[in-house]
PDB file of C-alpha atoms in Angstrom:
ATOM      1  CA  MET C  16     100.278 -36.226 230.077  1.00 53.00           C
ATOM      2  CA  ALA C  17     101.152 -32.455 230.775  1.00 56.00           C
ATOM      3  CA  SER C  18      98.545 -30.740 232.721  1.00 55.00           C
ATOM      4  CA  ASP C  19      96.650 -27.837 231.117  1.00 57.00           C
ATOM      5  CA  ASP C  20      97.225 -24.574 232.882  1.00 58.00           C
ATOM      6  CA  ARG C  21      95.185 -22.420 230.618  1.00 63.00           C
ATOM      7  CA  GLN C  22      91.923 -21.279 232.236  1.00 62.00           C
ATOM      8  CA  GLN C  23      88.799 -22.289 230.749  1.00 63.00           C
ATOM      9  CA  PRO C  24      86.846 -19.328 228.774  1.00 60.00           C
ATOM     10  CA  GLN C  25      84.230 -17.637 230.858  1.00 66.00           C
ATOM     11  CA  GLN C  26      80.971 -16.324 229.577  1.00 69.00           C
ATOM     12  CA  LEU C  27      80.827 -12.762 229.462  1.00 65.00           C
ATOM     13  CA  ASN C  28      78.119 -10.236 228.754  1.00 66.00           C
ATOM     14  CA  THR C  29      79.065  -6.755 228.189  1.00 66.00           C
ATOM     15  CA  GLY C  30      75.768  -5.748 226.651  1.00 62.00           C
ATOM     16  CA  GLY C  31      77.664  -4.784 223.393  1.00 60.00           C
ATOM     17  CA  GLY C  32      80.591  -2.865 225.038  1.00 64.00           C
ATOM     18  CA  ALA C  33      84.215  -3.897 224.807  1.00 67.00           C
ATOM     19  CA  PHE C  34      85.988  -6.309 227.185  1.00 66.00           C
ATOM     20  CA  VAL C  35      89.821  -5.883 227.530  1.00 69.00           C
ATOM     21  CA  ARG C  36      91.981  -8.433 229.788  1.00 70.00           C
ATOM     22  CA  GLY C  37      95.049  -6.456 230.560  1.00 72.00           C
ATOM     23  CA  ASN C  38      96.437  -3.012 229.565  1.00 74.00           C
ATOM     24  CA  VAL C  39      95.298  -0.917 226.519  1.00 70.00           C
ATOM     25  CA  HIS C  40      97.882   1.096 224.781  1.00 68.00           C
ATOM     26  CA  THR C  41      96.279   3.361 222.261  1.00 65.00           C
ATOM     27  CA  GLY C  42      99.540   5.378 221.210  1.00 66.00           C
ATOM     28  CA  GLY C  43      97.711   8.492 222.049  1.00 61.00           C
ATOM     29  CA  GLY C  44      94.486   7.597 220.138  1.00 61.00           C
ATOM     30  CA  ASP C  45      90.931   6.794 221.364  1.00 63.00           C
ATOM     31  CA  PHE C  46      89.966   3.673 223.099  1.00 64.00           C
ATOM     32  CA  VAL C  47      86.204   3.062 222.208  1.00 65.00           C
ATOM     33  CA  GLY C  48      84.339   0.709 224.591  1.00 64.00           C
ATOM     34  CA  LYS C  49      80.984   0.843 223.083  1.00 57.00           C
ATOM     35  CA  ASP C  50      79.576   3.915 221.398  1.00 55.00           C
ATOM     36  CA  SER C  51      81.846   6.371 219.288  1.00 54.00           C
ATOM     37  CA  VAL C  52      80.505   9.751 218.661  1.00 50.00           C
ATOM     38  CA  LYS C  53      82.289  12.228 216.702  1.00 50.00           C
ATOM     39  CA  SER C  54      81.541  15.769 215.741  1.00 42.00           C
ATOM     40  CA  VAL C  55      81.136  16.319 211.963  1.00 42.00           C
ATOM     41  CA  VAL C  56      82.128  20.067 211.196  1.00 41.00           C
ATOM     42  CA  HIS C  57      81.231  21.852 208.101  1.00 41.00           C
ATOM     43  CA  GLY C  58      81.118  25.514 207.291  1.00 40.00           C
ATOM     44  CA  SER C  59      83.147  28.756 208.347  1.00 40.00           C
ATOM     45  CA  VAL C  60      83.700  30.465 211.680  1.00 40.00           C
ATOM     46  CA  GLY C  61      80.763  32.552 210.930  1.00 40.00           C
ATOM     47  CA  HIS C  62      78.168  29.737 210.703  1.00 41.00           C
ATOM     48  CA  LEU C  63      79.204  26.267 211.660  1.00 40.00           C
ATOM     49  CA  SER C  64      76.730  23.301 211.383  1.00 40.00           C
ATOM     50  CA  VAL C  65      77.680  20.381 213.978  1.00 43.00           C
ATOM     51  CA  GLY C  66      76.290  17.039 213.862  1.00 44.00           C
ATOM     52  CA  THR C  67      77.272  13.611 215.426  1.00 42.00           C
ATOM     53  CA  THR C  68      78.095  10.282 213.502  1.00 43.00           C
ATOM     54  CA  GLY C  69      78.711   6.938 214.986  1.00 43.00           C
ATOM     55  CA  ALA C  70      76.949   4.232 216.803  1.00 41.00           C
ATOM     56  CA  GLY C  71      74.750   5.573 219.522  1.00 39.00           C
ATOM     57  CA  ALA C  72      74.328   9.026 217.723  1.00 37.00           C
ATOM     58  CA  ALA C  73      70.855  10.229 217.812  1.00 36.00           C
ATOM     59  CA  GLY C  74      71.320  11.521 214.362  1.00 35.00           C
ATOM     60  CA  SER C  75      69.984  14.901 215.150  1.00 35.00           C
ATOM     61  CA  SER C  76      72.028  17.800 214.200  1.00 39.00           C
ATOM     62  CA  ASP C  77      72.610  21.121 216.214  1.00 52.00           C
ATOM     63  CA  ASP C  78      73.098  24.394 214.439  1.00 54.00           C
ATOM     64  CA  VAL C  79      76.053  25.925 216.264  1.00 74.00           C
ATOM     65  CA  SER C  80      77.255  29.349 215.085  1.00 87.00           C
ATOM     66  CA  VAL C  81      79.098  32.022 216.644  1.00 89.00           C
ATOM     67  CA  ALA C  82      75.808  33.665 217.647  1.00 89.00           C
ATOM     68  CA  GLY C  83      74.646  30.415 219.044  1.00 89.00           C
ATOM     69  CA  PHE C  84      77.917  30.350 221.039  1.00 91.00           C
ATOM     70  CA  GLN C  85      77.444  33.824 222.341  1.00 92.00           C
ATOM     71  CA  LYS C  86      73.877  32.845 223.408  1.00 91.00           C
ATOM     72  CA  ALA C  87      75.161  29.714 225.200  1.00 91.00           C
ATOM     73  CA  LEU C  88      77.840  32.092 226.915  1.00 93.00           C
ATOM     74  CA  ALA C  89      74.997  34.288 228.004  1.00 92.00           C
ATOM     75  CA  ASP C  90      73.126  31.392 229.408  1.00 91.00           C
ATOM     76  CA  PHE C  91      76.156  30.059 231.113  1.00 92.00           C
ATOM     77  CA  VAL C  92      76.456  33.574 233.058  1.00 93.00           C
ATOM     78  CA  GLU C  93      72.830  33.253 234.229  1.00 92.00           C
ATOM     79  CA  GLN C  94      73.423  29.865 235.525  1.00 90.00           C
ATOM     80  CA  LEU C  95      76.805  30.819 237.150  1.00 90.00           C
ATOM     81  CA  GLN C  96      75.000  33.778 238.904  1.00 90.00           C
ATOM     82  CA  ARG C  97      72.898  31.301 240.842  1.00 87.00           C
ATOM     83  CA  ALA C  98      75.729  28.858 241.566  1.00 87.00           C
ATOM     84  CA  GLU C  99      77.226  28.423 245.048  1.00 83.00           C
ATOM     85  CA  LEU C 100      80.495  30.294 244.481  1.00 86.00           C
ATOM     86  CA  SER C 101      82.216  33.005 246.239  1.00 88.00           C
ATOM     87  CA  PRO C 102      81.438  36.458 244.951  1.00 92.00           C
ATOM     88  CA  GLY C 103      84.889  37.187 243.803  1.00 92.00           C
ATOM     89  CA  LEU C 104      85.052  33.877 241.948  1.00 90.00           C
ATOM     90  CA  LYS C 105      82.150  34.398 240.127  1.00 92.00           C
ATOM     91  CA  ARG C 106      83.028  37.967 239.057  1.00 94.00           C
ATOM     92  CA  SER C 107      86.479  36.499 237.964  1.00 94.00           C
ATOM     93  CA  VAL C 108      84.693  33.788 235.676  1.00 94.00           C
ATOM     94  CA  VAL C 109      82.045  36.489 234.405  1.00 96.00           C
ATOM     95  CA  GLU C 110      85.217  38.495 233.407  1.00 96.00           C
ATOM     96  CA  ASP C 111      86.515  35.664 231.621  1.00 96.00           C
ATOM     97  CA  VAL C 112      83.154  35.067 229.817  1.00 96.00           C
ATOM     98  CA  GLU C 113      82.896  38.697 228.864  1.00 97.00           C
ATOM     99  CA  THR C 114      86.511  38.591 227.353  1.00 97.00           C
ATOM    100  CA  VAL C 115      85.334  35.505 225.300  1.00 96.00           C
ATOM    101  CA  THR C 116      82.299  37.089 224.412  1.00 96.00           C
ATOM    102  CA  SER C 117      84.140  40.311 223.146  1.00 96.00           C
ATOM    103  CA  GLN C 118      86.732  38.271 221.142  1.00 95.00           C
ATOM    104  CA  THR C 119      83.780  36.530 219.419  1.00 94.00           C
ATOM    105  CA  GLN C 120      82.666  39.774 218.177  1.00 94.00           C
ATOM    106  CA  GLU C 121      85.860  40.807 216.726  1.00 92.00           C
ATOM    107  CA  ASP C 122      86.482  40.494 212.844  1.00 91.00           C
ATOM    108  CA  GLU C 123      89.713  38.497 213.563  1.00 92.00           C
ATOM    109  CA  PRO C 124      89.171  37.101 216.905  1.00 92.00           C
ATOM    110  CA  ASP C 125      92.123  35.773 219.133  1.00 94.00           C
ATOM    111  CA  THR C 126      91.018  32.025 218.947  1.00 93.00           C
ATOM    112  CA  ASP C 127      93.805  30.890 221.137  1.00 94.00           C
ATOM    113  CA  LEU C 128      92.562  33.363 223.837  1.00 95.00           C
ATOM    114  CA  ILE C 129      89.054  32.005 223.486  1.00 95.00           C
ATOM    115  CA  ILE C 130      89.867  28.523 223.804  1.00 94.00           C
ATOM    116  CA  HIS C 131      92.242  29.263 226.706  1.00 95.00           C
ATOM    117  CA  LYS C 132      89.701  31.116 228.483  1.00 96.00           C
ATOM    118  CA  VAL C 133      86.871  28.686 228.053  1.00 96.00           C
ATOM    119  CA  ASP C 134      88.968  25.698 228.947  1.00 95.00           C
ATOM    120  CA  SER C 135      90.147  27.421 232.085  1.00 95.00           C
ATOM    121  CA  ILE C 136      86.597  28.009 233.219  1.00 95.00           C
ATOM    122  CA  SER C 137      85.696  24.450 232.511  1.00 93.00           C
ATOM    123  CA  GLN C 138      88.670  22.993 234.240  1.00 93.00           C
ATOM    124  CA  LEU C 139      87.966  25.198 237.443  1.00 91.00           C
ATOM    125  CA  LEU C 140      84.333  24.310 237.670  1.00 91.00           C
ATOM    126  CA  GLY C 141      85.309  20.706 236.946  1.00 89.00           C
ATOM    127  CA  ARG C 142      87.703  20.569 239.870  1.00 88.00           C
ATOM    128  CA  MET C 143      85.113  22.432 242.293  1.00 87.00           C
ATOM    129  CA  ALA C 144      82.183  19.923 240.969  1.00 85.00           C
ATOM    130  CA  GLY C 145      84.241  17.383 243.000  1.00 80.00           C
ATOM    131  CA  THR C 146      83.426  19.085 246.262  1.00 79.00           C
ATOM    132  CA  VAL C 147      80.513  21.156 245.500  1.00 80.00           C
ATOM    133  CA  THR C 148      77.882  18.885 243.882  1.00 75.00           C
ATOM    134  CA  SER C 149      75.641  21.926 242.830  1.00 76.00           C
ATOM    135  CA  LEU C 150      78.545  22.711 240.522  1.00 84.00           C
ATOM    136  CA  THR C 151      78.307  19.729 238.322  1.00 85.00           C
ATOM    137  CA  GLY C 152      75.515  20.831 235.764  1.00 87.00           C
ATOM    138  CA  LEU C 153      77.583  24.069 235.497  1.00 88.00           C
ATOM    139  CA  ALA C 154      80.875  22.360 234.929  1.00 89.00           C
ATOM    140  CA  GLU C 155      79.003  19.980 232.230  1.00 89.00           C
ATOM    141  CA  VAL C 156      77.797  23.409 230.558  1.00 89.00           C
ATOM    142  CA  ALA C 157      81.369  24.486 230.629  1.00 91.00           C
ATOM    143  CA  HIS C 158      82.950  21.604 229.206  1.00 91.00           C
ATOM    144  CA  GLN C 159      80.348  21.778 226.222  1.00 90.00           C
ATOM    145  CA  LEU C 160      81.337  25.321 225.656  1.00 92.00           C
ATOM    146  CA  VAL C 161      84.930  24.129 225.302  1.00 92.00           C
ATOM    147  CA  GLY C 162      83.927  21.535 222.556  1.00 91.00           C
ATOM    148  CA  TRP C 163      81.890  24.259 220.832  1.00 90.00           C
ATOM    149  CA  ALA C 164      84.698  26.786 220.979  1.00 92.00           C
ATOM    150  CA  THR C 165      87.184  24.353 219.683  1.00 90.00           C
ATOM    151  CA  GLN C 166      84.968  23.677 216.634  1.00 88.00           C
ATOM    152  CA  LEU C 167      84.261  27.292 216.009  1.00 88.00           C
ATOM    153  CA  PHE C 168      87.589  28.776 216.514  1.00 87.00           C
ATOM    154  CA  ARG C 169      90.250  26.177 215.467  1.00 80.00           C
TER     155      ARG C 169
END
């Protein structure tokens, strides 16, 4: 009789999450391990309603508009002023935020410039948050601004 080299199944409790043995090739798509939260966008650039759907979504809807985005940018600058950054770096980021704010006030904003500037700020603060832990919250806000900018100006 031939021996059975297969392993016996193991009991595994993921708490509802996925278990994958081996590699996952998504072909560029998303791999969802447990909850999938997707933004649902309705409206125009001037006024956008953004909510979430999917497992784990709170079911609430935030009202994101250009005015709301501009307020978030102003709040971000206030937080930035209190951050542990060199004066030159703060000035540079504030100038980028001012450029973004100015563009959002245009009749025909340069959407690529807006998204590029906000993404650049997010990447910079994200890298710095790895070494300056007080920047973690600021980096998270910058990341959220990228999401909103993409929804508003794409």
